[in-house]
């Protein structure tokens, strides 16, 4: 029988959601969906969603719920997600969470765990100002903690590394405030539903992944 479990990676900006999702998804042999990556791709391709999303991304604010929900729904209804998936950056508001529950029920997915990675703001600033991402394959680096072997080039595919436009100190602070106001209420929402696993994100990548693996039971 096919398992169709869903894992959500949640936490403040820079907590390591993307890094951990990229490790977890291949272990579970399911796709990784990143709402932030999908929205940035839409901006790059100049789609209608991208046109709406651009100003919000640049300012560090959340795109409107209906836009985020449409993008998430399109991604999770793809056939590749049939055996379940790992999603990061969604849901981010209570409204998104309620609609996500309904969508999962409709598609017969089981929300297995919400892995909530927690780190303090000082650590977030250090991590995000040093982040570099590959334009071609999406691999994530950090100039201080996990630098590429060759400056500006991806170790995995040789693609060009770039710095995200929203990784400036001012925008990071806005993103953190937005997270506290609009996203942190989801911690109680999922704790009450018995779905929350609290992960200490302040350790190194491998140690955090050990905690993630334990929470996922493998
Ligand atoms: P999104 O792309 O999701 O950004 P975010 O939530 O701010 O999170 P980040 O991607 O910045 O960080 P992360 O937690 O994935 O950390 P990472 O692993 O990269 O969203 C961007 C924007 O899109 C939002 O602001 C909003 O506008 C819009 N959006 C997205 N979803 C939306 C939604 N649902 N509704 C509405 N709008 C939405 O790691 C960060 C750095 O730290 C890297 O350099 C990494 O190498 C390093 N690192 C990671 N783990 C460790 C570790 N353990 N030790 C040391 N370094 C580490």
mmCIF file of C-alpha atoms and ligand atoms in Angstrom:
data_model
loop_
_atom_site.group_PDB
_atom_site.id
_atom_site.type_symbol
_atom_site.label_atom_id
_atom_site.label_comp_id
_atom_site.label_asym_id
_atom_site.label_seq_id
_atom_site.Cartn_x
_atom_site.Cartn_y
_atom_site.Cartn_z
ATOM 1 C CA UNK A 1 0.000 0.000 0.000
ATOM 2 C CA UNK A 2 1.252 3.496 -0.854
ATOM 3 C CA UNK A 3 2.041 5.781 2.032
ATOM 4 C CA UNK A 4 1.038 9.361 1.381
ATOM 5 C CA UNK A 5 2.483 11.106 4.385
ATOM 6 C CA UNK A 6 3.177 14.807 4.367
ATOM 7 C CA UNK A 7 5.853 16.585 6.397
ATOM 8 C CA UNK A 8 5.875 20.348 6.878
ATOM 9 C CA UNK A 9 9.101 22.194 7.688
ATOM 10 C CA UNK A 10 8.240 25.302 9.694
ATOM 11 C CA UNK A 11 10.235 27.966 11.516
ATOM 12 C CA UNK A 12 11.521 31.515 11.249
ATOM 13 C CA UNK A 13 13.433 32.759 8.186
ATOM 14 C CA UNK A 14 16.875 31.206 8.045
ATOM 15 C CA UNK A 15 16.100 28.479 10.573
ATOM 16 C CA UNK A 16 17.190 25.838 8.038
ATOM 17 C CA UNK A 17 13.834 24.722 6.623
ATOM 18 C CA UNK A 18 15.161 24.463 3.062
ATOM 19 C CA UNK A 19 18.440 22.833 4.140
ATOM 20 C CA UNK A 20 16.661 20.159 6.193
ATOM 21 C CA UNK A 21 13.906 19.594 3.596
ATOM 22 C CA UNK A 22 16.590 18.914 0.966
ATOM 23 C CA UNK A 23 18.064 16.224 3.245
ATOM 24 C CA UNK A 24 14.743 14.728 4.338
ATOM 25 C CA UNK A 25 12.943 14.434 0.982
ATOM 26 C CA UNK A 26 15.493 12.066 -0.670
ATOM 27 C CA UNK A 27 15.590 9.917 2.488
ATOM 28 C CA UNK A 28 11.814 9.526 2.292
ATOM 29 C CA UNK A 29 11.998 9.246 -1.524
ATOM 30 C CA UNK A 30 9.382 11.951 -1.999
ATOM 31 C CA UNK A 31 9.508 15.398 -3.669
ATOM 32 C CA UNK A 32 10.449 18.577 -1.831
ATOM 33 C CA UNK A 33 8.181 21.549 -2.421
ATOM 34 C CA UNK A 34 9.429 24.996 -1.406
ATOM 35 C CA UNK A 35 6.847 27.762 -1.610
ATOM 36 C CA UNK A 36 9.565 30.416 -1.559
ATOM 37 C CA UNK A 37 11.409 28.737 -4.470
ATOM 38 C CA UNK A 38 8.176 28.428 -6.475
ATOM 39 C CA UNK A 39 7.373 32.098 -5.918
ATOM 40 C CA UNK A 40 10.913 33.220 -6.834
ATOM 41 C CA UNK A 41 10.722 31.067 -9.976
ATOM 42 C CA UNK A 42 7.393 32.713 -10.863
ATOM 43 C CA UNK A 43 9.016 36.148 -10.451
ATOM 44 C CA UNK A 44 11.973 35.121 -12.661
ATOM 45 C CA UNK A 45 9.674 33.736 -15.363
ATOM 46 C CA UNK A 46 7.460 36.833 -15.264
ATOM 47 C CA UNK A 47 4.206 34.895 -14.780
ATOM 48 C CA UNK A 48 1.042 36.561 -13.483
ATOM 49 C CA UNK A 49 1.698 35.064 -10.027
ATOM 50 C CA UNK A 50 5.271 36.365 -10.246
ATOM 51 C CA UNK A 51 4.078 39.884 -11.033
ATOM 52 C CA UNK A 52 1.832 39.862 -7.963
ATOM 53 C CA UNK A 53 4.441 38.219 -5.713
ATOM 54 C CA UNK A 54 7.503 40.338 -6.590
ATOM 55 C CA UNK A 55 6.768 43.377 -4.396
ATOM 56 C CA UNK A 56 5.891 41.204 -1.403
ATOM 57 C CA UNK A 57 9.050 39.107 -1.702
ATOM 58 C CA UNK A 58 11.296 42.144 -2.047
ATOM 59 C CA UNK A 59 9.681 43.776 1.000
ATOM 60 C CA UNK A 60 9.829 40.602 3.124
ATOM 61 C CA UNK A 61 6.022 40.474 3.462
ATOM 62 C CA UNK A 62 3.799 37.455 2.832
ATOM 63 C CA UNK A 63 2.074 37.215 -0.542
ATOM 64 C CA UNK A 64 -1.736 37.209 -0.203
ATOM 65 C CA UNK A 65 -3.145 33.933 1.155
ATOM 66 C CA UNK A 66 -5.115 33.165 -2.022
ATOM 67 C CA UNK A 67 -1.942 33.395 -4.131
ATOM 68 C CA UNK A 68 0.075 31.186 -1.757
ATOM 69 C CA UNK A 69 -2.736 28.641 -1.542
ATOM 70 C CA UNK A 70 -3.127 28.427 -5.341
ATOM 71 C CA UNK A 71 0.622 27.915 -5.802
ATOM 72 C CA UNK A 72 0.718 25.241 -3.080
ATOM 73 C CA UNK A 73 -2.348 23.455 -4.449
ATOM 74 C CA UNK A 74 -0.909 23.328 -7.963
ATOM 75 C CA UNK A 75 2.350 21.886 -6.619
ATOM 76 C CA UNK A 76 0.863 19.190 -4.382
ATOM 77 C CA UNK A 77 -1.635 17.945 -6.955
ATOM 78 C CA UNK A 78 1.212 16.938 -9.304
ATOM 79 C CA UNK A 79 1.438 13.200 -9.799
ATOM 80 C CA UNK A 80 4.970 13.065 -8.392
ATOM 81 C CA UNK A 81 3.523 13.884 -4.963
ATOM 82 C CA UNK A 82 1.349 10.758 -4.943
ATOM 83 C CA UNK A 83 3.522 8.971 -2.360
ATOM 84 C CA UNK A 84 3.611 12.030 -0.121
ATOM 85 C CA UNK A 85 5.897 15.064 0.004
ATOM 86 C CA UNK A 86 7.961 17.397 2.158
ATOM 87 C CA UNK A 87 6.894 21.041 2.035
ATOM 88 C CA UNK A 88 8.687 24.093 3.434
ATOM 89 C CA UNK A 89 7.397 27.637 3.751
ATOM 90 C CA UNK A 90 3.743 26.611 3.673
ATOM 91 C CA UNK A 91 1.408 27.070 5.477
ATOM 92 C CA UNK A 92 2.373 30.424 7.012
ATOM 93 C CA UNK A 93 -0.918 31.823 8.269
ATOM 94 C CA UNK A 94 -3.832 30.251 10.136
ATOM 95 C CA UNK A 95 -5.995 30.691 7.047
ATOM 96 C CA UNK A 96 -3.438 28.805 4.929
ATOM 97 C CA UNK A 97 -3.236 26.068 7.584
ATOM 98 C CA UNK A 98 -7.009 25.543 7.667
ATOM 99 C CA UNK A 99 -7.225 25.402 3.865
ATOM 100 C CA UNK A 100 -4.184 23.110 3.724
ATOM 101 C CA UNK A 101 -5.910 20.665 6.106
ATOM 102 C CA UNK A 102 -8.940 20.631 3.805
ATOM 103 C CA UNK A 103 -6.817 20.156 0.705
ATOM 104 C CA UNK A 104 -4.886 17.246 2.253
ATOM 105 C CA UNK A 105 -8.133 15.597 3.274
ATOM 106 C CA UNK A 106 -9.586 16.015 -0.216
ATOM 107 C CA UNK A 107 -6.450 14.515 -1.809
ATOM 108 C CA UNK A 108 -6.241 11.751 0.849
ATOM 109 C CA UNK A 109 -2.872 12.799 2.231
ATOM 110 C CA UNK A 110 -1.959 12.343 5.866
ATOM 111 C CA UNK A 111 -0.283 15.270 7.609
ATOM 112 C CA UNK A 112 2.243 13.249 9.578
ATOM 113 C CA UNK A 113 4.375 15.896 11.332
ATOM 114 C CA UNK A 114 5.104 19.600 11.401
ATOM 115 C CA UNK A 115 8.818 19.929 12.122
ATOM 116 C CA UNK A 116 9.211 23.272 13.803
ATOM 117 C CA UNK A 117 12.836 24.438 13.675
ATOM 118 C CA UNK A 118 13.582 27.149 16.184
ATOM 119 C CA UNK A 119 16.571 29.540 16.292
ATOM 120 C CA UNK A 120 17.126 33.034 17.772
ATOM 121 C CA UNK A 121 17.269 36.235 15.670
ATOM 122 C CA UNK A 122 21.059 36.808 16.136
ATOM 123 C CA UNK A 123 21.709 33.409 14.548
ATOM 124 C CA UNK A 124 19.233 34.134 11.744
ATOM 125 C CA UNK A 125 21.067 37.334 10.788
ATOM 126 C CA UNK A 126 24.431 35.539 10.658
ATOM 127 C CA UNK A 127 23.020 32.735 8.539
ATOM 128 C CA UNK A 128 21.015 34.755 6.059
ATOM 129 C CA UNK A 129 23.541 37.456 5.277
ATOM 130 C CA UNK A 130 26.013 34.651 4.415
ATOM 131 C CA UNK A 131 23.590 32.502 2.408
ATOM 132 C CA UNK A 132 24.273 31.807 -1.254
ATOM 133 C CA UNK A 133 22.026 29.619 -3.442
ATOM 134 C CA UNK A 134 22.604 27.913 -6.772
ATOM 135 C CA UNK A 135 20.587 29.368 -9.658
ATOM 136 C CA UNK A 136 20.584 26.029 -11.469
ATOM 137 C CA UNK A 137 19.884 23.325 -8.846
ATOM 138 C CA UNK A 138 18.857 25.290 -5.735
ATOM 139 C CA UNK A 139 21.654 23.911 -3.482
ATOM 140 C CA UNK A 140 22.121 26.114 -0.414
ATOM 141 C CA UNK A 141 25.499 27.316 0.922
ATOM 142 C CA UNK A 142 26.718 29.615 3.628
ATOM 143 C CA UNK A 143 29.913 31.636 3.346
ATOM 144 C CA UNK A 144 30.646 31.113 7.074
ATOM 145 C CA UNK A 145 29.251 27.649 7.857
ATOM 146 C CA UNK A 146 29.176 25.749 4.562
ATOM 147 C CA UNK A 147 31.126 27.568 1.841
ATOM 148 C CA UNK A 148 31.333 26.236 -1.727
ATOM 149 C CA UNK A 149 34.680 24.698 -2.752
ATOM 150 C CA UNK A 150 35.107 27.262 -5.541
ATOM 151 C CA UNK A 151 33.910 30.803 -4.843
ATOM 152 C CA UNK A 152 30.654 31.602 -6.661
ATOM 153 C CA UNK A 153 30.202 28.080 -8.083
ATOM 154 C CA UNK A 154 27.919 25.271 -6.979
ATOM 155 C CA UNK A 155 29.743 22.108 -5.767
ATOM 156 C CA UNK A 156 26.894 19.930 -7.054
ATOM 157 C CA UNK A 157 26.326 21.196 -10.594
ATOM 158 C CA UNK A 158 28.808 24.036 -11.203
ATOM 159 C CA UNK A 159 25.923 26.539 -11.466
ATOM 160 C CA UNK A 160 26.247 30.206 -10.530
ATOM 161 C CA UNK A 161 25.679 31.091 -6.865
ATOM 162 C CA UNK A 162 23.628 34.175 -6.026
ATOM 163 C CA UNK A 163 22.497 36.120 -2.987
ATOM 164 C CA UNK A 164 18.742 36.491 -2.509
ATOM 165 C CA UNK A 165 17.369 40.039 -2.806
ATOM 166 C CA UNK A 166 15.523 39.648 0.509
ATOM 167 C CA UNK A 167 18.670 38.647 2.433
ATOM 168 C CA UNK A 168 19.617 42.196 3.443
ATOM 169 C CA UNK A 169 19.630 43.001 7.176
ATOM 170 C CA UNK A 170 16.615 45.368 6.915
ATOM 171 C CA UNK A 171 14.434 42.916 4.985
ATOM 172 C CA UNK A 172 15.489 39.989 7.221
ATOM 173 C CA UNK A 173 14.203 41.961 10.240
ATOM 174 C CA UNK A 174 10.865 42.581 8.469
ATOM 175 C CA UNK A 175 10.609 38.868 7.603
ATOM 176 C CA UNK A 176 11.270 37.959 11.239
ATOM 177 C CA UNK A 177 8.545 40.350 12.490
ATOM 178 C CA UNK A 178 6.110 39.006 9.863
ATOM 179 C CA UNK A 179 6.970 35.493 11.037
ATOM 180 C CA UNK A 180 6.305 36.356 14.702
ATOM 181 C CA UNK A 181 2.977 38.035 13.947
ATOM 182 C CA UNK A 182 1.498 35.866 11.212
ATOM 183 C CA UNK A 183 3.210 32.481 11.286
ATOM 184 C CA UNK A 184 4.120 31.745 14.925
ATOM 185 C CA UNK A 185 0.426 31.181 15.900
ATOM 186 C CA UNK A 186 0.685 27.987 13.834
ATOM 187 C CA UNK A 187 2.908 26.479 16.547
ATOM 188 C CA UNK A 188 -0.086 26.270 18.928
ATOM 189 C CA UNK A 189 -2.412 25.235 16.094
ATOM 190 C CA UNK A 190 -0.302 22.188 15.232
ATOM 191 C CA UNK A 191 0.620 21.421 18.874
ATOM 192 C CA UNK A 192 -3.095 21.205 19.701
ATOM 193 C CA UNK A 193 -3.581 18.885 16.726
ATOM 194 C CA UNK A 194 -0.795 16.651 18.134
ATOM 195 C CA UNK A 195 1.327 17.152 14.998
ATOM 196 C CA UNK A 196 4.167 19.356 16.233
ATOM 197 C CA UNK A 197 7.783 18.228 16.684
ATOM 198 C CA UNK A 198 10.064 20.876 18.166
ATOM 199 C CA UNK A 199 13.574 20.884 16.655
ATOM 200 C CA UNK A 200 16.497 22.867 18.087
ATOM 201 C CA UNK A 201 17.873 24.545 14.950
ATOM 202 C CA UNK A 202 20.887 26.179 16.624
ATOM 203 C CA UNK A 203 23.161 23.152 16.183
ATOM 204 C CA UNK A 204 25.103 22.178 13.063
ATOM 205 C CA UNK A 205 23.270 20.903 9.956
ATOM 206 C CA UNK A 206 24.061 17.213 10.634
ATOM 207 C CA UNK A 207 23.002 17.410 14.276
ATOM 208 C CA UNK A 208 19.763 19.163 13.378
ATOM 209 C CA UNK A 209 19.115 16.456 10.796
ATOM 210 C CA UNK A 210 19.580 13.804 13.507
ATOM 211 C CA UNK A 211 16.759 15.461 15.462
ATOM 212 C CA UNK A 212 14.628 15.714 12.315
ATOM 213 C CA UNK A 213 15.228 12.015 11.553
ATOM 214 C CA UNK A 214 14.260 11.049 15.097
ATOM 215 C CA UNK A 215 11.037 13.057 14.851
ATOM 216 C CA UNK A 216 10.231 11.364 11.550
ATOM 217 C CA UNK A 217 11.118 7.920 12.949
ATOM 218 C CA UNK A 218 13.819 6.612 10.677
HETATM 219 P P1 LIG B 1 11.147 31.545 1.862
HETATM 220 O O1 LIG B 1 12.017 31.333 0.700
HETATM 221 O O2 LIG B 1 10.364 30.408 2.399
HETATM 222 O O3 LIG B 1 11.990 32.260 2.993
HETATM 223 P P2 LIG B 1 12.012 32.134 4.573
HETATM 224 O O4 LIG B 1 10.865 31.492 5.254
HETATM 225 O O5 LIG B 1 12.334 33.501 5.030
HETATM 226 O O6 LIG B 1 13.076 31.092 4.842
HETATM 227 P P3 LIG B 1 14.469 31.031 4.170
HETATM 228 O O7 LIG B 1 14.397 30.373 2.835
HETATM 229 O O8 LIG B 1 15.116 32.383 4.228
HETATM 230 O O9 LIG B 1 15.283 30.154 5.210
HETATM 231 P P4 LIG B 1 15.287 28.613 5.525
HETATM 232 O O10 LIG B 1 14.637 28.401 6.855
HETATM 233 O O11 LIG B 1 14.802 27.785 4.376
HETATM 234 O O12 LIG B 1 16.839 28.430 5.742
HETATM 235 P P5 LIG B 1 17.969 27.785 4.787
HETATM 236 O O13 LIG B 1 17.891 26.310 4.871
HETATM 237 O O14 LIG B 1 17.985 28.425 3.447
HETATM 238 O O15 LIG B 1 10.066 32.691 1.515
HETATM 239 C C1 LIG B 1 10.510 33.888 0.911
HETATM 240 C C2 LIG B 1 9.322 34.814 0.687
HETATM 241 O O16 LIG B 1 8.332 34.159 -0.141
HETATM 242 C C3 LIG B 1 8.540 35.239 1.946
HETATM 243 O O17 LIG B 1 9.157 36.330 2.592
HETATM 244 C C4 LIG B 1 7.173 35.595 1.315
HETATM 245 O O18 LIG B 1 7.237 36.847 0.667
HETATM 246 C C5 LIG B 1 7.003 34.523 0.243
HETATM 247 N N1 LIG B 1 6.315 33.330 0.731
HETATM 248 C C6 LIG B 1 6.845 32.071 0.822
HETATM 249 N N2 LIG B 1 5.922 31.207 1.298
HETATM 250 C C7 LIG B 1 4.791 31.924 1.512
HETATM 251 C C8 LIG B 1 3.496 31.609 2.019
HETATM 252 N N3 LIG B 1 3.174 30.367 2.430
HETATM 253 N N4 LIG B 1 2.572 32.599 2.124
HETATM 254 C C9 LIG B 1 2.865 33.847 1.726
HETATM 255 N N5 LIG B 1 4.074 34.227 1.242
HETATM 256 C C10 LIG B 1 5.039 33.275 1.146
HETATM 257 O O19 LIG B 1 19.269 28.224 5.611
HETATM 258 C C11 LIG B 1 19.639 29.583 5.719
HETATM 259 C C12 LIG B 1 21.167 29.701 5.736
HETATM 260 O O20 LIG B 1 21.666 29.081 6.918
HETATM 261 C C13 LIG B 1 21.879 28.987 4.561
HETATM 262 O O21 LIG B 1 23.012 29.730 4.206
HETATM 263 C C14 LIG B 1 22.286 27.623 5.155
HETATM 264 O O22 LIG B 1 23.436 27.103 4.519
HETATM 265 C C15 LIG B 1 22.554 27.998 6.604
HETATM 266 N N6 LIG B 1 22.213 26.923 7.537
HETATM 267 C C16 LIG B 1 21.090 26.140 7.520
HETATM 268 N N7 LIG B 1 21.104 25.306 8.578
HETATM 269 C C17 LIG B 1 22.254 25.588 9.272
HETATM 270 C C18 LIG B 1 22.812 25.075 10.483
HETATM 271 N N8 LIG B 1 22.206 24.110 11.201
HETATM 272 N N9 LIG B 1 23.991 25.604 10.923
HETATM 273 C C19 LIG B 1 24.607 26.593 10.214
HETATM 274 N N10 LIG B 1 24.116 27.117 9.055
HETATM 275 C C20 LIG B 1 22.961 26.618 8.612
#
